[in-house]
């Protein structure tokens, strides 16, 4: 995939596949649920681009993966059992930088968010690859610091093996009193199945979300997460020493040994 032609390819693909009316329908869904999935019935990018990004992610995982097994205090001691490739390493991929920085792609998605999408995020949150491969691997209940995340399902297990995304939209993160369980008792949980090649756009700061734990070893789940900001995020102070993906020794984390 030629990175110099990505905007041209995306512009043509989106123009051929989406009408203004369809974008408005997706925007209504996004504002109701905080979640829009792009699957085999409604692709966001050409399949060839997803394949190219998957090849890059596999290479980065082979070279740079780091395991995390911990619970995080600022999300009510929910678990993180997975491997990651940190933003610094992901950002060395010319292809991933080009896709995440595509003005054509963000302009299209702004029709769904109904507000500007900006690349002004902290360096450690710009990108993340997560990889789950063992029974009980999960990315536990949490919110994100920034408004938007575009998630690429590069490898997904069958739904019978877990790995689905669960969301609780229109919620709020108080790091000193996260109230995860109280929120789960009070609100409806939406569960979204994914297959390899799907993408989804998430309102990630107000949608409490997690991945359903895997049920068996070898049920591989690999995601690329691209984080974007809204205008509300500009100049935001990032509160709490809880950036576990970048450093497993942060104050809010408590390490766990895998059984």
PDB file of C-alpha atoms in Angstrom:
ATOM      1  CA  UNK A   1       0.000   0.000   0.000  1.00  0.00           C
ATOM      2  CA  UNK A   2       1.556   3.285  -1.152  1.00  0.00           C
ATOM      3  CA  UNK A   3       1.349   5.768   1.731  1.00  0.00           C
ATOM      4  CA  UNK A   4       1.477   8.670  -0.722  1.00  0.00           C
ATOM      5  CA  UNK A   5      -1.874   7.667  -2.232  1.00  0.00           C
ATOM      6  CA  UNK A   6      -3.804   6.831   0.950  1.00  0.00           C
ATOM      7  CA  UNK A   7      -5.863  10.030   0.947  1.00  0.00           C
ATOM      8  CA  UNK A   8      -6.717   9.513  -2.708  1.00  0.00           C
ATOM      9  CA  UNK A   9      -7.727   5.888  -2.115  1.00  0.00           C
ATOM     10  CA  UNK A  10      -9.799   6.726   0.963  1.00  0.00           C
ATOM     11  CA  UNK A  11     -11.496   9.677  -0.697  1.00  0.00           C
ATOM     12  CA  UNK A  12     -12.591   7.595  -3.654  1.00  0.00           C
ATOM     13  CA  UNK A  13     -13.698   4.663  -1.470  1.00  0.00           C
ATOM     14  CA  UNK A  14     -15.779   6.800   0.891  1.00  0.00           C
ATOM     15  CA  UNK A  15     -17.399   8.754  -1.940  1.00  0.00           C
ATOM     16  CA  UNK A  16     -18.420   5.516  -3.641  1.00  0.00           C
ATOM     17  CA  UNK A  17     -19.850   3.886  -0.512  1.00  0.00           C
ATOM     18  CA  UNK A  18     -21.568   6.608   1.538  1.00  0.00           C
ATOM     19  CA  UNK A  19     -24.374   9.036   0.831  1.00  0.00           C
ATOM     20  CA  UNK A  20     -25.026  12.100   3.000  1.00  0.00           C
ATOM     21  CA  UNK A  21     -28.181  10.396   4.235  1.00  0.00           C
ATOM     22  CA  UNK A  22     -26.218   7.340   5.353  1.00  0.00           C
ATOM     23  CA  UNK A  23     -23.724   9.507   7.219  1.00  0.00           C
ATOM     24  CA  UNK A  24     -26.591  11.248   9.023  1.00  0.00           C
ATOM     25  CA  UNK A  25     -27.987   7.873  10.104  1.00  0.00           C
ATOM     26  CA  UNK A  26     -24.592   6.888  11.484  1.00  0.00           C
ATOM     27  CA  UNK A  27     -24.287  10.229  13.280  1.00  0.00           C
ATOM     28  CA  UNK A  28     -27.650   9.663  14.962  1.00  0.00           C
ATOM     29  CA  UNK A  29     -26.513   6.196  16.077  1.00  0.00           C
ATOM     30  CA  UNK A  30     -23.191   7.516  17.358  1.00  0.00           C
ATOM     31  CA  UNK A  31     -24.860  10.194  19.460  1.00  0.00           C
ATOM     32  CA  UNK A  32     -27.299   7.663  20.931  1.00  0.00           C
ATOM     33  CA  UNK A  33     -24.827   4.868  21.652  1.00  0.00           C
ATOM     34  CA  UNK A  34     -21.303   6.312  21.427  1.00  0.00           C
ATOM     35  CA  UNK A  35     -20.453   3.461  19.039  1.00  0.00           C
ATOM     36  CA  UNK A  36     -20.500   2.872  15.281  1.00  0.00           C
ATOM     37  CA  UNK A  37     -19.193  -0.361  13.762  1.00  0.00           C
ATOM     38  CA  UNK A  38     -17.916  -0.687  10.209  1.00  0.00           C
ATOM     39  CA  UNK A  39     -18.164  -4.323   9.172  1.00  0.00           C
ATOM     40  CA  UNK A  40     -18.505  -6.467   6.040  1.00  0.00           C
ATOM     41  CA  UNK A  41     -21.796  -4.757   5.230  1.00  0.00           C
ATOM     42  CA  UNK A  42     -20.388  -1.245   5.604  1.00  0.00           C
ATOM     43  CA  UNK A  43     -16.625  -0.887   5.323  1.00  0.00           C
ATOM     44  CA  UNK A  44     -14.819   2.297   6.368  1.00  0.00           C
ATOM     45  CA  UNK A  45     -11.622   1.536   4.455  1.00  0.00           C
ATOM     46  CA  UNK A  46     -10.747  -0.918   1.670  1.00  0.00           C
ATOM     47  CA  UNK A  47      -9.965  -4.485   2.736  1.00  0.00           C
ATOM     48  CA  UNK A  48      -6.496  -4.172   1.216  1.00  0.00           C
ATOM     49  CA  UNK A  49      -5.680  -1.361   3.650  1.00  0.00           C
ATOM     50  CA  UNK A  50      -6.822  -3.415   6.645  1.00  0.00           C
ATOM     51  CA  UNK A  51      -4.614  -6.266   5.450  1.00  0.00           C
ATOM     52  CA  UNK A  52      -1.633  -3.938   5.096  1.00  0.00           C
ATOM     53  CA  UNK A  53      -2.176  -2.533   8.596  1.00  0.00           C
ATOM     54  CA  UNK A  54      -2.457  -6.085   9.975  1.00  0.00           C
ATOM     55  CA  UNK A  55       0.900  -7.012   8.447  1.00  0.00           C
ATOM     56  CA  UNK A  56       2.445  -3.929  10.089  1.00  0.00           C
ATOM     57  CA  UNK A  57       0.866  -4.768  13.450  1.00  0.00           C
ATOM     58  CA  UNK A  58       2.140  -8.347  13.292  1.00  0.00           C
ATOM     59  CA  UNK A  59       5.650  -7.069  12.626  1.00  0.00           C
ATOM     60  CA  UNK A  60       5.455  -4.590  15.499  1.00  0.00           C
ATOM     61  CA  UNK A  61       4.147  -7.249  17.870  1.00  0.00           C
ATOM     62  CA  UNK A  62       6.985  -9.581  16.959  1.00  0.00           C
ATOM     63  CA  UNK A  63       9.554  -6.865  17.577  1.00  0.00           C
ATOM     64  CA  UNK A  64       8.151  -4.817  20.445  1.00  0.00           C
ATOM     65  CA  UNK A  65       5.367  -6.501  22.413  1.00  0.00           C
ATOM     66  CA  UNK A  66       5.329  -6.075  26.190  1.00  0.00           C
ATOM     67  CA  UNK A  67       3.100  -8.067  28.541  1.00  0.00           C
ATOM     68  CA  UNK A  68       0.832  -6.376  31.101  1.00  0.00           C
ATOM     69  CA  UNK A  69      -0.890  -8.205  33.989  1.00  0.00           C
ATOM     70  CA  UNK A  70      -2.218  -5.682  36.482  1.00  0.00           C
ATOM     71  CA  UNK A  71      -5.255  -4.018  38.012  1.00  0.00           C
ATOM     72  CA  UNK A  72      -5.798  -0.270  37.887  1.00  0.00           C
ATOM     73  CA  UNK A  73      -6.980   1.733  40.869  1.00  0.00           C
ATOM     74  CA  UNK A  74      -8.400   4.676  38.901  1.00  0.00           C
ATOM     75  CA  UNK A  75     -10.876   2.316  37.225  1.00  0.00           C
ATOM     76  CA  UNK A  76     -11.937   0.520  40.391  1.00  0.00           C
ATOM     77  CA  UNK A  77      -9.194  -2.144  40.217  1.00  0.00           C
ATOM     78  CA  UNK A  78     -10.367  -3.568  36.898  1.00  0.00           C
ATOM     79  CA  UNK A  79      -7.832  -5.843  35.175  1.00  0.00           C
ATOM     80  CA  UNK A  80      -5.469  -5.425  32.250  1.00  0.00           C
ATOM     81  CA  UNK A  81      -4.297  -8.841  31.038  1.00  0.00           C
ATOM     82  CA  UNK A  82      -2.834  -8.435  27.566  1.00  0.00           C
ATOM     83  CA  UNK A  83       0.255  -7.525  25.572  1.00  0.00           C
ATOM     84  CA  UNK A  84       0.846  -4.083  24.098  1.00  0.00           C
ATOM     85  CA  UNK A  85       3.009  -2.263  21.597  1.00  0.00           C
ATOM     86  CA  UNK A  86       3.565   1.251  22.897  1.00  0.00           C
ATOM     87  CA  UNK A  87       2.694   4.374  20.935  1.00  0.00           C
ATOM     88  CA  UNK A  88       6.330   5.282  20.355  1.00  0.00           C
ATOM     89  CA  UNK A  89       6.933   2.011  18.517  1.00  0.00           C
ATOM     90  CA  UNK A  90       3.657   2.016  16.584  1.00  0.00           C
ATOM     91  CA  UNK A  91       4.315   5.566  15.455  1.00  0.00           C
ATOM     92  CA  UNK A  92       7.457   4.446  13.628  1.00  0.00           C
ATOM     93  CA  UNK A  93       5.218   2.744  11.059  1.00  0.00           C
ATOM     94  CA  UNK A  94       4.895   5.081   8.082  1.00  0.00           C
ATOM     95  CA  UNK A  95       1.697   3.339   7.016  1.00  0.00           C
ATOM     96  CA  UNK A  96      -0.063   3.651  10.373  1.00  0.00           C
ATOM     97  CA  UNK A  97       0.996   7.288  10.702  1.00  0.00           C
ATOM     98  CA  UNK A  98      -0.392   8.023   7.248  1.00  0.00           C
ATOM     99  CA  UNK A  99      -3.751   6.357   7.924  1.00  0.00           C
ATOM    100  CA  UNK A 100      -4.193   7.912  11.374  1.00  0.00           C
ATOM    101  CA  UNK A 101      -3.210  11.324  10.034  1.00  0.00           C
ATOM    102  CA  UNK A 102      -5.454  11.186   6.978  1.00  0.00           C
ATOM    103  CA  UNK A 103      -7.409  14.416   6.708  1.00  0.00           C
ATOM    104  CA  UNK A 104      -9.853  12.704   4.318  1.00  0.00           C
ATOM    105  CA  UNK A 105     -10.650  10.015   6.894  1.00  0.00           C
ATOM    106  CA  UNK A 106     -11.087  12.443   9.771  1.00  0.00           C
ATOM    107  CA  UNK A 107     -13.259  14.764   7.687  1.00  0.00           C
ATOM    108  CA  UNK A 108     -15.555  11.862   6.879  1.00  0.00           C
ATOM    109  CA  UNK A 109     -15.749  10.793  10.533  1.00  0.00           C
ATOM    110  CA  UNK A 110     -16.491  14.363  11.583  1.00  0.00           C
ATOM    111  CA  UNK A 111     -19.765  13.932   9.734  1.00  0.00           C
ATOM    112  CA  UNK A 112     -20.550  11.196  12.269  1.00  0.00           C
ATOM    113  CA  UNK A 113     -19.219  12.918  15.390  1.00  0.00           C
ATOM    114  CA  UNK A 114     -20.701  16.271  14.265  1.00  0.00           C
ATOM    115  CA  UNK A 115     -17.656  18.041  15.649  1.00  0.00           C
ATOM    116  CA  UNK A 116     -13.973  18.436  14.783  1.00  0.00           C
ATOM    117  CA  UNK A 117     -11.641  15.489  15.315  1.00  0.00           C
ATOM    118  CA  UNK A 118      -8.100  16.523  16.199  1.00  0.00           C
ATOM    119  CA  UNK A 119      -4.765  14.780  16.428  1.00  0.00           C
ATOM    120  CA  UNK A 120      -3.667  16.818  19.488  1.00  0.00           C
ATOM    121  CA  UNK A 121      -3.196  14.002  22.012  1.00  0.00           C
ATOM    122  CA  UNK A 122      -0.308  13.060  24.275  1.00  0.00           C
ATOM    123  CA  UNK A 123       2.452  11.120  22.547  1.00  0.00           C
ATOM    124  CA  UNK A 124       1.873   7.974  24.620  1.00  0.00           C
ATOM    125  CA  UNK A 125      -1.842   7.782  23.675  1.00  0.00           C
ATOM    126  CA  UNK A 126      -1.604   8.481  19.957  1.00  0.00           C
ATOM    127  CA  UNK A 127      -1.494   4.796  19.029  1.00  0.00           C
ATOM    128  CA  UNK A 128      -1.687   1.454  20.821  1.00  0.00           C
ATOM    129  CA  UNK A 129      -1.645  -2.144  19.676  1.00  0.00           C
ATOM    130  CA  UNK A 130      -3.245  -4.595  22.096  1.00  0.00           C
ATOM    131  CA  UNK A 131      -2.911  -8.360  21.802  1.00  0.00           C
ATOM    132  CA  UNK A 132      -4.815 -10.974  23.788  1.00  0.00           C
ATOM    133  CA  UNK A 133      -4.020 -14.667  23.456  1.00  0.00           C
ATOM    134  CA  UNK A 134      -4.611 -16.468  26.772  1.00  0.00           C
ATOM    135  CA  UNK A 135      -7.769 -17.557  28.598  1.00  0.00           C
ATOM    136  CA  UNK A 136      -8.990 -14.680  30.809  1.00  0.00           C
ATOM    137  CA  UNK A 137      -7.088 -12.034  28.834  1.00  0.00           C
ATOM    138  CA  UNK A 138      -9.105  -8.816  28.938  1.00  0.00           C
ATOM    139  CA  UNK A 139      -8.942  -5.049  28.853  1.00  0.00           C
ATOM    140  CA  UNK A 140     -11.144  -4.374  31.864  1.00  0.00           C
ATOM    141  CA  UNK A 141     -13.776  -1.676  32.369  1.00  0.00           C
ATOM    142  CA  UNK A 142     -12.410   1.817  31.799  1.00  0.00           C
ATOM    143  CA  UNK A 143     -12.786   5.148  30.073  1.00  0.00           C
ATOM    144  CA  UNK A 144     -10.197   6.958  27.937  1.00  0.00           C
ATOM    145  CA  UNK A 145      -8.694  10.388  28.539  1.00  0.00           C
ATOM    146  CA  UNK A 146      -9.600  11.651  25.049  1.00  0.00           C
ATOM    147  CA  UNK A 147     -12.883  11.875  23.173  1.00  0.00           C
ATOM    148  CA  UNK A 148     -12.509   9.546  20.209  1.00  0.00           C
ATOM    149  CA  UNK A 149     -10.903   6.209  19.371  1.00  0.00           C
ATOM    150  CA  UNK A 150     -10.864   4.438  16.026  1.00  0.00           C
ATOM    151  CA  UNK A 151     -10.343   0.741  16.730  1.00  0.00           C
ATOM    152  CA  UNK A 152      -9.138  -1.711  14.071  1.00  0.00           C
ATOM    153  CA  UNK A 153     -10.020  -5.380  14.715  1.00  0.00           C
ATOM    154  CA  UNK A 154      -7.004  -6.910  13.002  1.00  0.00           C
ATOM    155  CA  UNK A 155      -7.527 -10.391  14.404  1.00  0.00           C
ATOM    156  CA  UNK A 156     -10.642 -11.549  16.260  1.00  0.00           C
ATOM    157  CA  UNK A 157     -11.564 -14.931  17.766  1.00  0.00           C
ATOM    158  CA  UNK A 158     -14.997 -16.490  17.311  1.00  0.00           C
ATOM    159  CA  UNK A 159     -17.619 -14.910  19.567  1.00  0.00           C
ATOM    160  CA  UNK A 160     -17.844 -18.217  21.446  1.00  0.00           C
ATOM    161  CA  UNK A 161     -14.297 -17.513  22.674  1.00  0.00           C
ATOM    162  CA  UNK A 162     -15.074 -14.013  23.994  1.00  0.00           C
ATOM    163  CA  UNK A 163     -13.357 -10.827  22.957  1.00  0.00           C
ATOM    164  CA  UNK A 164     -16.502  -8.806  22.265  1.00  0.00           C
ATOM    165  CA  UNK A 165     -16.635  -5.109  23.138  1.00  0.00           C
ATOM    166  CA  UNK A 166     -19.042  -3.968  25.859  1.00  0.00           C
ATOM    167  CA  UNK A 167     -19.994  -0.316  26.286  1.00  0.00           C
ATOM    168  CA  UNK A 168     -22.037   1.811  28.661  1.00  0.00           C
ATOM    169  CA  UNK A 169     -22.572   5.176  26.920  1.00  0.00           C
ATOM    170  CA  UNK A 170     -23.142   8.602  28.435  1.00  0.00           C
ATOM    171  CA  UNK A 171     -21.183   7.959  31.618  1.00  0.00           C
ATOM    172  CA  UNK A 172     -18.487   9.931  33.423  1.00  0.00           C
ATOM    173  CA  UNK A 173     -15.026   9.048  34.746  1.00  0.00           C
ATOM    174  CA  UNK A 174     -14.088  10.298  38.188  1.00  0.00           C
ATOM    175  CA  UNK A 175     -10.635   8.831  38.786  1.00  0.00           C
ATOM    176  CA  UNK A 176     -10.902   9.251  42.553  1.00  0.00           C
ATOM    177  CA  UNK A 177     -14.325   7.532  42.678  1.00  0.00           C
ATOM    178  CA  UNK A 178     -14.898   5.543  39.470  1.00  0.00           C
ATOM    179  CA  UNK A 179     -18.083   3.706  40.626  1.00  0.00           C
ATOM    180  CA  UNK A 180     -17.687   0.961  38.022  1.00  0.00           C
ATOM    181  CA  UNK A 181     -19.973  -1.577  39.701  1.00  0.00           C
ATOM    182  CA  UNK A 182     -22.585   1.015  40.634  1.00  0.00           C
ATOM    183  CA  UNK A 183     -22.725   2.132  37.013  1.00  0.00           C
ATOM    184  CA  UNK A 184     -23.126  -1.456  35.832  1.00  0.00           C
ATOM    185  CA  UNK A 185     -26.063  -1.893  38.195  1.00  0.00           C
ATOM    186  CA  UNK A 186     -27.690   1.347  37.082  1.00  0.00           C
ATOM    187  CA  UNK A 187     -27.210   1.243  33.309  1.00  0.00           C
ATOM    188  CA  UNK A 188     -27.710  -0.996  30.305  1.00  0.00           C
ATOM    189  CA  UNK A 189     -24.625  -2.704  28.869  1.00  0.00           C
ATOM    190  CA  UNK A 190     -24.355  -2.862  25.069  1.00  0.00           C
ATOM    191  CA  UNK A 191     -22.391  -5.832  23.684  1.00  0.00           C
ATOM    192  CA  UNK A 192     -20.858  -5.657  20.215  1.00  0.00           C
ATOM    193  CA  UNK A 193     -19.514  -8.670  18.358  1.00  0.00           C
ATOM    194  CA  UNK A 194     -16.563  -8.136  16.038  1.00  0.00           C
ATOM    195  CA  UNK A 195     -14.957 -10.130  13.267  1.00  0.00           C
ATOM    196  CA  UNK A 196     -11.516  -9.788  11.726  1.00  0.00           C
ATOM    197  CA  UNK A 197     -11.407  -6.687   9.524  1.00  0.00           C
ATOM    198  CA  UNK A 198     -14.062  -4.688  11.382  1.00  0.00           C
ATOM    199  CA  UNK A 199     -13.416  -1.152  12.611  1.00  0.00           C
ATOM    200  CA  UNK A 200     -15.386   0.855  15.118  1.00  0.00           C
ATOM    201  CA  UNK A 201     -15.532   4.472  16.194  1.00  0.00           C
ATOM    202  CA  UNK A 202     -16.011   4.985  19.936  1.00  0.00           C
ATOM    203  CA  UNK A 203     -16.853   8.056  21.999  1.00  0.00           C
ATOM    204  CA  UNK A 204     -14.211   6.837  24.373  1.00  0.00           C
ATOM    205  CA  UNK A 205     -14.252   9.425  27.177  1.00  0.00           C
ATOM    206  CA  UNK A 206     -17.959   9.061  28.001  1.00  0.00           C
ATOM    207  CA  UNK A 207     -18.492   5.400  27.065  1.00  0.00           C
ATOM    208  CA  UNK A 208     -17.342   3.069  29.821  1.00  0.00           C
ATOM    209  CA  UNK A 209     -16.061   0.033  27.941  1.00  0.00           C
ATOM    210  CA  UNK A 210     -14.195  -3.257  28.182  1.00  0.00           C
ATOM    211  CA  UNK A 211     -13.393  -6.415  26.243  1.00  0.00           C
ATOM    212  CA  UNK A 212     -15.125  -9.629  27.316  1.00  0.00           C
ATOM    213  CA  UNK A 213     -12.413 -11.994  28.653  1.00  0.00           C
ATOM    214  CA  UNK A 214     -11.158 -14.706  26.320  1.00  0.00           C
ATOM    215  CA  UNK A 215     -12.304 -18.199  27.249  1.00  0.00           C
ATOM    216  CA  UNK A 216      -9.384 -20.259  25.971  1.00  0.00           C
ATOM    217  CA  UNK A 217      -5.710 -20.074  25.119  1.00  0.00           C
ATOM    218  CA  UNK A 218      -4.940 -19.373  21.479  1.00  0.00           C
ATOM    219  CA  UNK A 219      -8.103 -17.342  20.833  1.00  0.00           C
ATOM    220  CA  UNK A 220      -6.140 -14.421  19.412  1.00  0.00           C
ATOM    221  CA  UNK A 221      -7.445 -10.860  19.512  1.00  0.00           C
ATOM    222  CA  UNK A 222      -5.297  -8.060  18.036  1.00  0.00           C
ATOM    223  CA  UNK A 223      -6.414  -4.432  17.911  1.00  0.00           C
ATOM    224  CA  UNK A 224      -4.910  -1.179  16.683  1.00  0.00           C
ATOM    225  CA  UNK A 225      -6.272   1.827  18.574  1.00  0.00           C
ATOM    226  CA  UNK A 226      -5.910   5.324  17.136  1.00  0.00           C
ATOM    227  CA  UNK A 227      -6.773   8.070  19.632  1.00  0.00           C
ATOM    228  CA  UNK A 228      -8.091  11.490  18.624  1.00  0.00           C
ATOM    229  CA  UNK A 229      -9.183  14.568  20.556  1.00  0.00           C
ATOM    230  CA  UNK A 230     -12.194  16.833  20.490  1.00  0.00           C
ATOM    231  CA  UNK A 231     -12.023  20.563  21.088  1.00  0.00           C
ATOM    232  CA  UNK A 232     -12.977  19.918  24.732  1.00  0.00           C
ATOM    233  CA  UNK A 233      -9.703  18.031  25.172  1.00  0.00           C
ATOM    234  CA  UNK A 234      -7.344  20.777  24.069  1.00  0.00           C
ATOM    235  CA  UNK A 235      -5.107  21.811  26.925  1.00  0.00           C
ATOM    236  CA  UNK A 236      -6.561  19.073  29.139  1.00  0.00           C
ATOM    237  CA  UNK A 237      -4.496  18.174  32.182  1.00  0.00           C
ATOM    238  CA  UNK A 238      -4.057  14.414  32.369  1.00  0.00           C
ATOM    239  CA  UNK A 239      -4.802  13.548  35.989  1.00  0.00           C
ATOM    240  CA  UNK A 240      -3.390  10.545  37.834  1.00  0.00           C
ATOM    241  CA  UNK A 241      -0.329   8.362  37.430  1.00  0.00           C
ATOM    242  CA  UNK A 242      -2.236   5.599  35.660  1.00  0.00           C
ATOM    243  CA  UNK A 243      -0.829   5.331  32.141  1.00  0.00           C
ATOM    244  CA  UNK A 244      -0.252   1.590  32.436  1.00  0.00           C
ATOM    245  CA  UNK A 245       0.206   0.919  28.708  1.00  0.00           C
ATOM    246  CA  UNK A 246       3.307   3.106  28.681  1.00  0.00           C
ATOM    247  CA  UNK A 247       4.712   2.077  32.069  1.00  0.00           C
ATOM    248  CA  UNK A 248       3.472  -0.890  34.153  1.00  0.00           C
ATOM    249  CA  UNK A 249       4.976   0.630  37.314  1.00  0.00           C
ATOM    250  CA  UNK A 250       2.583   3.605  37.528  1.00  0.00           C
ATOM    251  CA  UNK A 251       1.207   4.436  40.989  1.00  0.00           C
ATOM    252  CA  UNK A 252      -2.360   3.377  40.127  1.00  0.00           C
ATOM    253  CA  UNK A 253      -1.336  -0.101  38.967  1.00  0.00           C
ATOM    254  CA  UNK A 254      -0.885  -3.231  41.010  1.00  0.00           C
ATOM    255  CA  UNK A 255       0.833  -6.101  39.210  1.00  0.00           C
ATOM    256  CA  UNK A 256      -0.610  -9.608  39.071  1.00  0.00           C
ATOM    257  CA  UNK A 257       1.168 -12.850  38.280  1.00  0.00           C
ATOM    258  CA  UNK A 258      -0.512 -14.928  35.593  1.00  0.00           C
ATOM    259  CA  UNK A 259      -1.736 -18.269  36.899  1.00  0.00           C
TER     260      UNK A 259
END
